[in-house]
PDB file of C-alpha atoms in Angstrom:
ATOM      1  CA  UNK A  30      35.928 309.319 135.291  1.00  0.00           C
ATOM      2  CA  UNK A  31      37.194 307.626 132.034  1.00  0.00           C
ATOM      3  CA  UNK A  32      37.725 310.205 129.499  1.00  0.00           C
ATOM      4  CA  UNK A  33      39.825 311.226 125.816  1.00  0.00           C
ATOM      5  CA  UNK A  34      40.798 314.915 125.567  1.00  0.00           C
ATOM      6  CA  UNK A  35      41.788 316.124 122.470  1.00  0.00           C
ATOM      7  CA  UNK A  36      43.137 319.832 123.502  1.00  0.00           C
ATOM      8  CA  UNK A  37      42.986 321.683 120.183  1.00  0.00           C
ATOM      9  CA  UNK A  38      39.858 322.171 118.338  1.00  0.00           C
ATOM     10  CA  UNK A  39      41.497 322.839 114.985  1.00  0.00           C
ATOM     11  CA  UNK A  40      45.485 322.559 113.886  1.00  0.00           C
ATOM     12  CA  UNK A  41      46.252 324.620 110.956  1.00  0.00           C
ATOM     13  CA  UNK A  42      49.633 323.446 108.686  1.00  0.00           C
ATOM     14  CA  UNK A  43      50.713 323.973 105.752  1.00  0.00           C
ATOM     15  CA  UNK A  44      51.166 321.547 102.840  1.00  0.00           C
ATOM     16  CA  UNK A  45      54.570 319.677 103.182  1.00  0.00           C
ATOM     17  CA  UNK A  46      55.110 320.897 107.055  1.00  0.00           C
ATOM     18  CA  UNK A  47      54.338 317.814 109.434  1.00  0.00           C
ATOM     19  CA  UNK A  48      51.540 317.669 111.335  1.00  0.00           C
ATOM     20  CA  UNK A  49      50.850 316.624 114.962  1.00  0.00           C
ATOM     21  CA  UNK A  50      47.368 315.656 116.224  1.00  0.00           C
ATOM     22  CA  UNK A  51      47.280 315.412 120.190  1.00  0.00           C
ATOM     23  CA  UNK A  52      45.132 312.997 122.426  1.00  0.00           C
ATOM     24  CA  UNK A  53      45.591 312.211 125.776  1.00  0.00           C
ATOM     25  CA  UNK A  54      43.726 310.001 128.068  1.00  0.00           C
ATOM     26  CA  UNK A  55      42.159 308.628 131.777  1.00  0.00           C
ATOM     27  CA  UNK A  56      41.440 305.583 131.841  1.00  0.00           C
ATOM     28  CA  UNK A  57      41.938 302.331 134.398  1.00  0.00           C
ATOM     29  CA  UNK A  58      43.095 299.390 132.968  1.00  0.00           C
ATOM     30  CA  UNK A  59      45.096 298.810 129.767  1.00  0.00           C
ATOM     31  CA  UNK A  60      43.376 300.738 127.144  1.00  0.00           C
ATOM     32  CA  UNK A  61      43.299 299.572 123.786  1.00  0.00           C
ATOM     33  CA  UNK A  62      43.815 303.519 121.207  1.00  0.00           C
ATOM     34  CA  UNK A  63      42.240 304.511 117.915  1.00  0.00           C
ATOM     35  CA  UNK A  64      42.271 307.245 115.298  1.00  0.00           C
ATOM     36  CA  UNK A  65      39.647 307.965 113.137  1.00  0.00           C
ATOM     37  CA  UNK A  66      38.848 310.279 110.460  1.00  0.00           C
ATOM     38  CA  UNK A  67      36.000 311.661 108.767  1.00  0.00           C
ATOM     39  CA  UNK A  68      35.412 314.127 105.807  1.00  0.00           C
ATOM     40  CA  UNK A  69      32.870 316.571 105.545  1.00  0.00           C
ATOM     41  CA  UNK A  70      29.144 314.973 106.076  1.00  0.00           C
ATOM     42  CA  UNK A  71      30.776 311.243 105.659  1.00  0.00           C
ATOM     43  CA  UNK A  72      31.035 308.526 108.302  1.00  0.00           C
ATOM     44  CA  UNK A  73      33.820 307.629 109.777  1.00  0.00           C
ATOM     45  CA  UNK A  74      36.919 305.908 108.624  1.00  0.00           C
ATOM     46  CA  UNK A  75      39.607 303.879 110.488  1.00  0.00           C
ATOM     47  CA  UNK A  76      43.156 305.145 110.287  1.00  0.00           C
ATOM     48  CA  UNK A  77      45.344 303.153 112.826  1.00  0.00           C
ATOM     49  CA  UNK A  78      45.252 301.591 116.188  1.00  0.00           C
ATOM     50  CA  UNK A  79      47.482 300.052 119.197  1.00  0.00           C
ATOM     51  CA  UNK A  80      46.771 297.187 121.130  1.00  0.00           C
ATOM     52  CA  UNK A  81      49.881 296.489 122.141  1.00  0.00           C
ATOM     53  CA  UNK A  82      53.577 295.497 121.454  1.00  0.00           C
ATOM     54  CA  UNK A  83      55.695 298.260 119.717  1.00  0.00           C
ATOM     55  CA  UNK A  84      54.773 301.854 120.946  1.00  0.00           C
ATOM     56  CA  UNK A  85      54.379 303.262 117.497  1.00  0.00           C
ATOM     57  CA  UNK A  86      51.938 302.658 114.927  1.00  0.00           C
ATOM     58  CA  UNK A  87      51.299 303.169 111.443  1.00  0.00           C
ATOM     59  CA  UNK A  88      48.193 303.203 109.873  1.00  0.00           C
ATOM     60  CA  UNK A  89      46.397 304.403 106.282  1.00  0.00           C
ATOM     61  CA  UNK A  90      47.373 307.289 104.262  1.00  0.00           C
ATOM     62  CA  UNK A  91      50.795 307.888 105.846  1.00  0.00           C
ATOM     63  CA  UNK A  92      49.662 308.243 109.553  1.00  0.00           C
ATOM     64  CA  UNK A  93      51.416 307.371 112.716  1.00  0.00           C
ATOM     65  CA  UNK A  94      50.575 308.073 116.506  1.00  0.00           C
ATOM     66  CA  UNK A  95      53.014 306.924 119.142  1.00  0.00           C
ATOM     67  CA  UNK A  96      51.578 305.613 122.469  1.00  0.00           C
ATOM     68  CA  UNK A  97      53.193 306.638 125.662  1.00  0.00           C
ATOM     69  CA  UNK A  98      51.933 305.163 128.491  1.00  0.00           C
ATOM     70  CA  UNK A  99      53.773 307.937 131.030  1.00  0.00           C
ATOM     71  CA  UNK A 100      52.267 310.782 129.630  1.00  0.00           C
ATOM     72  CA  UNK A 101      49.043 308.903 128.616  1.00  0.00           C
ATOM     73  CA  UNK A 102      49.217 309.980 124.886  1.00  0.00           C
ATOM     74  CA  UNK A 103      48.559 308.790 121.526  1.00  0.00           C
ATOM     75  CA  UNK A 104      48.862 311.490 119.234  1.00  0.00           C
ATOM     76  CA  UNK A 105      48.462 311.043 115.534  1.00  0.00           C
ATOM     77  CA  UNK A 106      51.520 312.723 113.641  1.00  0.00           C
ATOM     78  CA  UNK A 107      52.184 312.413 109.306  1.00  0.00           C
ATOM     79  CA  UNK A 108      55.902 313.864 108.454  1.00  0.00           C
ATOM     80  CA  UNK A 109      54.526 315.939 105.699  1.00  0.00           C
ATOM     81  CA  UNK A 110      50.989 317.218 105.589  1.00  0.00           C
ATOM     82  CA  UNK A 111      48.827 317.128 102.176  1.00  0.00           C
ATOM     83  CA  UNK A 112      45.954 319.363 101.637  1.00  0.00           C
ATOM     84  CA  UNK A 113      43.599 316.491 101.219  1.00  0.00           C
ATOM     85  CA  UNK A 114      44.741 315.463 105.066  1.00  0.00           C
ATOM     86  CA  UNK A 115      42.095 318.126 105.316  1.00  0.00           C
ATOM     87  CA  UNK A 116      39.365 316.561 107.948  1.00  0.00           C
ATOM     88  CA  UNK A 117      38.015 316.274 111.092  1.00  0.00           C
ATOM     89  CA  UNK A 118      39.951 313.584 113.525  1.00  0.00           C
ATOM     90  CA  UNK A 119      38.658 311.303 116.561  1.00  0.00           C
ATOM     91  CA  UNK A 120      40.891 310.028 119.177  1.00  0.00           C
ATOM     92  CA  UNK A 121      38.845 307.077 120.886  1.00  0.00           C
ATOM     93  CA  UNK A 122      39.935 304.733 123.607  1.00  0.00           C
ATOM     94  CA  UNK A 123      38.292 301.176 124.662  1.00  0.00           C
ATOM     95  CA  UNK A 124      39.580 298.755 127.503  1.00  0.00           C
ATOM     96  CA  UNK A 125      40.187 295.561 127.818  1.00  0.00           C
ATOM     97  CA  UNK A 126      37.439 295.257 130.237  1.00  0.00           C
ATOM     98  CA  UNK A 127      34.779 297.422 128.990  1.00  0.00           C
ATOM     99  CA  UNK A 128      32.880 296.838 125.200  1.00  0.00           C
ATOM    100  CA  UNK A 129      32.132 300.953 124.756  1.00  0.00           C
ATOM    101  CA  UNK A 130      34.645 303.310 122.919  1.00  0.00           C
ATOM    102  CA  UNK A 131      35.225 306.484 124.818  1.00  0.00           C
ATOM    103  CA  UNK A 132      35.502 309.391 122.080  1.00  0.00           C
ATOM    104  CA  UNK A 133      37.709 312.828 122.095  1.00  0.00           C
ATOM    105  CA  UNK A 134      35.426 315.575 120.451  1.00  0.00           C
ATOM    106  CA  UNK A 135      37.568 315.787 117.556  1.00  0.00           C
ATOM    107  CA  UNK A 136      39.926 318.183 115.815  1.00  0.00           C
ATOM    108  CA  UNK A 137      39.411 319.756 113.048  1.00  0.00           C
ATOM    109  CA  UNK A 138      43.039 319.349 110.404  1.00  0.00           C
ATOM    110  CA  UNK A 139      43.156 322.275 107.816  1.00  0.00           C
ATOM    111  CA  UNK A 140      45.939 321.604 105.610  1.00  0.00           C
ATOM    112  CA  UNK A 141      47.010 325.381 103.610  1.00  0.00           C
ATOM    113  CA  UNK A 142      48.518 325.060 100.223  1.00  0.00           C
TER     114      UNK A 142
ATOM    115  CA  UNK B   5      31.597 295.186  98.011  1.00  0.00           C
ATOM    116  CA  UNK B   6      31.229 294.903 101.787  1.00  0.00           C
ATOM    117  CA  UNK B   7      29.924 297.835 103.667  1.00  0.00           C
ATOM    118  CA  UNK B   8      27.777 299.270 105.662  1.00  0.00           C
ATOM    119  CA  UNK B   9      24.146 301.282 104.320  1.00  0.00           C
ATOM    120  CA  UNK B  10      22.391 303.748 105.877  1.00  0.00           C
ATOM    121  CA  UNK B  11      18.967 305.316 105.013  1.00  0.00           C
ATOM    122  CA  UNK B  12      18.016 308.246 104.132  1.00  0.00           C
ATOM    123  CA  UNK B  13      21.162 310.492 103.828  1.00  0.00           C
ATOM    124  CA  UNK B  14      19.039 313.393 105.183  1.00  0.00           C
ATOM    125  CA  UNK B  15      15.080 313.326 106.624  1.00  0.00           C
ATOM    126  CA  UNK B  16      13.163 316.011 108.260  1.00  0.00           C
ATOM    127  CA  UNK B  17      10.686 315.323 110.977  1.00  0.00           C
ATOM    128  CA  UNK B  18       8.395 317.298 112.383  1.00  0.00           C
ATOM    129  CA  UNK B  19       7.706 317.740 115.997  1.00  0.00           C
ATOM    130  CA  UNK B  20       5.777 314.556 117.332  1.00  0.00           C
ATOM    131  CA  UNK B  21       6.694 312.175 114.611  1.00  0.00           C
ATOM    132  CA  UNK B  22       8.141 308.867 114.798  1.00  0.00           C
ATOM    133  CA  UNK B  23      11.072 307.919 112.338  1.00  0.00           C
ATOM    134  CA  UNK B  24      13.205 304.958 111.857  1.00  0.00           C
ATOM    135  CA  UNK B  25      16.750 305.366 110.614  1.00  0.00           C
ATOM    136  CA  UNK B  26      17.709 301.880 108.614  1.00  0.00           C
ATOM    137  CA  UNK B  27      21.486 300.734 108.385  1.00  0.00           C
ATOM    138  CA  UNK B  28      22.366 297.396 106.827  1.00  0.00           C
ATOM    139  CA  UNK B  29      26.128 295.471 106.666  1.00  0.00           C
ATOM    140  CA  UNK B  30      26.805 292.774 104.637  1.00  0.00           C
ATOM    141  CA  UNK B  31      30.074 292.458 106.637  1.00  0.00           C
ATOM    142  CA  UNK B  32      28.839 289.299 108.421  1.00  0.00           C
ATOM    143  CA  UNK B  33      29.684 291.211 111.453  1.00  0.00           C
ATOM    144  CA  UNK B  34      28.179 290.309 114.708  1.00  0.00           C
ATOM    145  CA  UNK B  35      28.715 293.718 116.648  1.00  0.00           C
ATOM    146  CA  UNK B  36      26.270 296.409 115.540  1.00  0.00           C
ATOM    147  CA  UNK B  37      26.334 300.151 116.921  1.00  0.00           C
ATOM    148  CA  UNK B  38      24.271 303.577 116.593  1.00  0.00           C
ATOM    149  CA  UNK B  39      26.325 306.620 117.859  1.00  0.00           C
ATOM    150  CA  UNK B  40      25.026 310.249 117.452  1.00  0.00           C
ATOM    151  CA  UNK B  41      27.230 313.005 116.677  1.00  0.00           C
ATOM    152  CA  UNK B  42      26.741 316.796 117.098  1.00  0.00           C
ATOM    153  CA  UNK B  43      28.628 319.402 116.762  1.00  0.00           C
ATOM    154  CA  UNK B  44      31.629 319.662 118.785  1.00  0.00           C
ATOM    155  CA  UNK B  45      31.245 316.616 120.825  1.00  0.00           C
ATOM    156  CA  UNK B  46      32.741 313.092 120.290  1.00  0.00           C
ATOM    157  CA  UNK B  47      30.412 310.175 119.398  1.00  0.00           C
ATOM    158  CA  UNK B  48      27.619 309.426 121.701  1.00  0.00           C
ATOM    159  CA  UNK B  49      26.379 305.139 122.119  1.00  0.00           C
ATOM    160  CA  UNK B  50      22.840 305.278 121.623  1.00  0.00           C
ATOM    161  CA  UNK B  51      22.504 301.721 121.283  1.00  0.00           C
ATOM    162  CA  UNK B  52      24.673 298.193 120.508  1.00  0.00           C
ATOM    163  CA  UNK B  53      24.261 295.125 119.754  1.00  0.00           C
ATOM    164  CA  UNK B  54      26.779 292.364 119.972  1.00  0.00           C
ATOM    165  CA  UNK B  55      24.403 289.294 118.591  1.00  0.00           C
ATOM    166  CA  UNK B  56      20.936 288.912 116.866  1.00  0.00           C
ATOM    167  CA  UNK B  57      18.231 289.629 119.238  1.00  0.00           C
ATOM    168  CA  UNK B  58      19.999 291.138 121.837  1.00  0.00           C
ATOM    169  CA  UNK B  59      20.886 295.027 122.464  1.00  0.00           C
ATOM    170  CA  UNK B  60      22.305 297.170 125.188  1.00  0.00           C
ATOM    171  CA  UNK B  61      21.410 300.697 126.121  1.00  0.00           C
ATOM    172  CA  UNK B  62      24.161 303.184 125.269  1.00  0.00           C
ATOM    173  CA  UNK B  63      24.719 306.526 126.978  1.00  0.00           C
ATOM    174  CA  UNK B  64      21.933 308.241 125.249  1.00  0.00           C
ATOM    175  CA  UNK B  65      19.242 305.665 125.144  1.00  0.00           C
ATOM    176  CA  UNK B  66      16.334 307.923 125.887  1.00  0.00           C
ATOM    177  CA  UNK B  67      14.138 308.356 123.528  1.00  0.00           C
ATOM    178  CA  UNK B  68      15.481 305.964 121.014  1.00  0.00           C
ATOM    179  CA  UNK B  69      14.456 302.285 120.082  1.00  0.00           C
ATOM    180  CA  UNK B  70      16.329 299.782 118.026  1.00  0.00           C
ATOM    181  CA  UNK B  71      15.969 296.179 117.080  1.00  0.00           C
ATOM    182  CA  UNK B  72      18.200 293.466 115.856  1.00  0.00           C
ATOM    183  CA  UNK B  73      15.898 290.558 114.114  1.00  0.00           C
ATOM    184  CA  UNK B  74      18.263 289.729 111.608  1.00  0.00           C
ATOM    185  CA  UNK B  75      22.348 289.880 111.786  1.00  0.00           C
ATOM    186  CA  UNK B  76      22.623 292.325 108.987  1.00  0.00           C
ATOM    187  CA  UNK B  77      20.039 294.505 109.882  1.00  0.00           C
ATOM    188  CA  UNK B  78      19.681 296.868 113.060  1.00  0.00           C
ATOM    189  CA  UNK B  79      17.080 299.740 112.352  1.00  0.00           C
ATOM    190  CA  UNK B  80      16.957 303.299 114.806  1.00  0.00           C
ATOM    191  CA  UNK B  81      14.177 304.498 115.794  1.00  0.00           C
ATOM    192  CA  UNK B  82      13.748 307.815 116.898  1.00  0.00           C
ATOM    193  CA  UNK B  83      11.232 308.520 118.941  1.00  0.00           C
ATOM    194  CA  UNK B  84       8.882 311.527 119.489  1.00  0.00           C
ATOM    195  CA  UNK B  85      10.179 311.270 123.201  1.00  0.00           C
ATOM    196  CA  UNK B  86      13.814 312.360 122.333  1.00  0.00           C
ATOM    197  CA  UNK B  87      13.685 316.118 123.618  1.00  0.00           C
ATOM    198  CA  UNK B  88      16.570 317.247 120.455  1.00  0.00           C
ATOM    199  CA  UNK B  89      16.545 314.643 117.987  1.00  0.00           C
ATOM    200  CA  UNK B  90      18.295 317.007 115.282  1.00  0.00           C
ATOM    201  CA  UNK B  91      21.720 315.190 114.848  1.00  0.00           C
ATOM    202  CA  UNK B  92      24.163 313.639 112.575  1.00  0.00           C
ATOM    203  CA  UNK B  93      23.335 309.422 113.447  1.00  0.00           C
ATOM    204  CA  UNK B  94      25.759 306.791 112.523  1.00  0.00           C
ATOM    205  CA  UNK B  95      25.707 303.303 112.652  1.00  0.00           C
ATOM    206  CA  UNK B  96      28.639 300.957 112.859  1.00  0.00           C
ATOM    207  CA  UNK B  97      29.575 297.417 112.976  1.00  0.00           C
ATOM    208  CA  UNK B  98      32.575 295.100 114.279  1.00  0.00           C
ATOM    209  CA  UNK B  99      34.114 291.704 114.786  1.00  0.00           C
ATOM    210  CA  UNK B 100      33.775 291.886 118.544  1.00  0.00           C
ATOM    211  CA  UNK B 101      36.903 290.879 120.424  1.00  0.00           C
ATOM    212  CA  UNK B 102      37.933 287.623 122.177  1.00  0.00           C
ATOM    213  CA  UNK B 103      37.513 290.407 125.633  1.00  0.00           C
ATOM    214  CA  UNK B 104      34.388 291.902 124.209  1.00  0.00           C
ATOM    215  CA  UNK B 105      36.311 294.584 123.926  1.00  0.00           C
ATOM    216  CA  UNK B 106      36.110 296.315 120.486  1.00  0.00           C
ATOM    217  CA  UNK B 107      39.735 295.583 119.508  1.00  0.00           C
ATOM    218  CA  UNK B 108      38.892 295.229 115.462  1.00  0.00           C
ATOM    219  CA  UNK B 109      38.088 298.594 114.275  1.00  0.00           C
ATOM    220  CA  UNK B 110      34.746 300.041 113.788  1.00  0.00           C
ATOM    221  CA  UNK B 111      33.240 299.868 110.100  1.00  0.00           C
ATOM    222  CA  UNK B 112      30.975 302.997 109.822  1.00  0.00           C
ATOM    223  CA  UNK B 113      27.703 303.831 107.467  1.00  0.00           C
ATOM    224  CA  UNK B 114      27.609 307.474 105.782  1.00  0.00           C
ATOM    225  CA  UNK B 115      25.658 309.006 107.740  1.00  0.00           C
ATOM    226  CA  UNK B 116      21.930 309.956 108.449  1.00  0.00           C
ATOM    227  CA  UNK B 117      21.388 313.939 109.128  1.00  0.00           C
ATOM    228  CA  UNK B 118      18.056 314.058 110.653  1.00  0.00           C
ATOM    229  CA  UNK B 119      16.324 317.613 110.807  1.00  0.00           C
ATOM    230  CA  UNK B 120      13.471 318.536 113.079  1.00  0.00           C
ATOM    231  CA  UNK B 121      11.309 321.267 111.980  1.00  0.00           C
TER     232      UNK B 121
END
């Protein structure tokens, strides 16, 4: 079964630490990787994405997630957290063959001044 | 500026009732989703729609209806069939890919909490 696991339910840094988000993934096919993120009873907002071509990515508000296709990850990383990094994060995968997005159930970032 | 509405930001239903969930883009976007989101869990496809007057069934279709009459319009409704329709619903839209494959990002609405009392 095609899935996105997102192993940690929350991550808890603290302002001007770095921060890493993981996601990993089982998929067939070449799978195209997103990160999301939404505040507090909001919809969702894109943050970054690889399709293909260089193996790390850099997206809005001073994210980056590196895909490694040996350890099927993509895990979202920002060199020094901010406390308004504060949010809940999706990992989602889609494939080149297949129209849905499979979704990781999200982890919850608490940035600590 | 472009975007994505959805309507209400909160509704309460009781048990039996019928309720339709609006969301309107004025992204000229062809691609038009409704995911449902509780607690916990990643986003669930209730139902998409990649041109006017066509839709697909998600992975949560039951006891949900949509239609897609006009490009900038694709209306949920939940019906009094869905068994636990208390959930965070949002509704999305895209550029789909040259693959069909959602390679643009997804655009998302704010939100519609629905309550069932």
């Amino acid at each position: 079964a095609q899935s996105v696991a997102q192993p940690e339910d929350q991550v808890n840094v603290a302002e001007g630490n770095p921060l890493t988000v993981k996601c990993t993934y089982s998929v067939s096919g070449n799978p195209y990787l997103f990160w999301y993120v939404q505040y507090p009873n909001r919809g969702l907002q894109f943050l970054l994405k690889y399709i293909t071509g260089d193996n790390l990515v850099k997206g809005s508000y001073g994210f980056e997630a590196e895909f490694n296709k040996s350890q099927t990850s993509f895990h979202l990383k920002k060199p020094s957290a901010l406390v308004s990094d504060s949010a809940l994060y999706f990992c989602a995968v889609s494939l080149d063959s297949n129209y849905q997005l499979i979704w990781g159930a999200g982890t919850k970032l608490i940035i600590k001044p | 500026d472009g975007g994505i509405t959805q309507s209400p930001k909160y509704l309460f239903r009781k048990e039996g009732q019928n309720v339709t969930l609006s969301c309107e883009q004025n992204l000229n976007h062809d691609a038009m989703y409704w995911y449902r989101q509780d607690p916990g869990q990643g986003l669930r496809l209730i139902y998409y729609s990649q041109i006017v007057n066509d839709f697909q069934k998600g992975d949560i279709a039951e006891g949900y209806s949509v239609s897609r009459e006009k490009k900038e319009s694709f209306p949920l409704t939940v019906t009094s069939a869905q068994k636990n329709p208390t959930a965070f619903y949002l509704c999305a839209s895209s550029i789909p890919g040259a693959t069909l494959a959602p390679t643009g990002e997804l655009f998302f609405g704010e939100g519609s909490r629905l309550t069932v009392l």
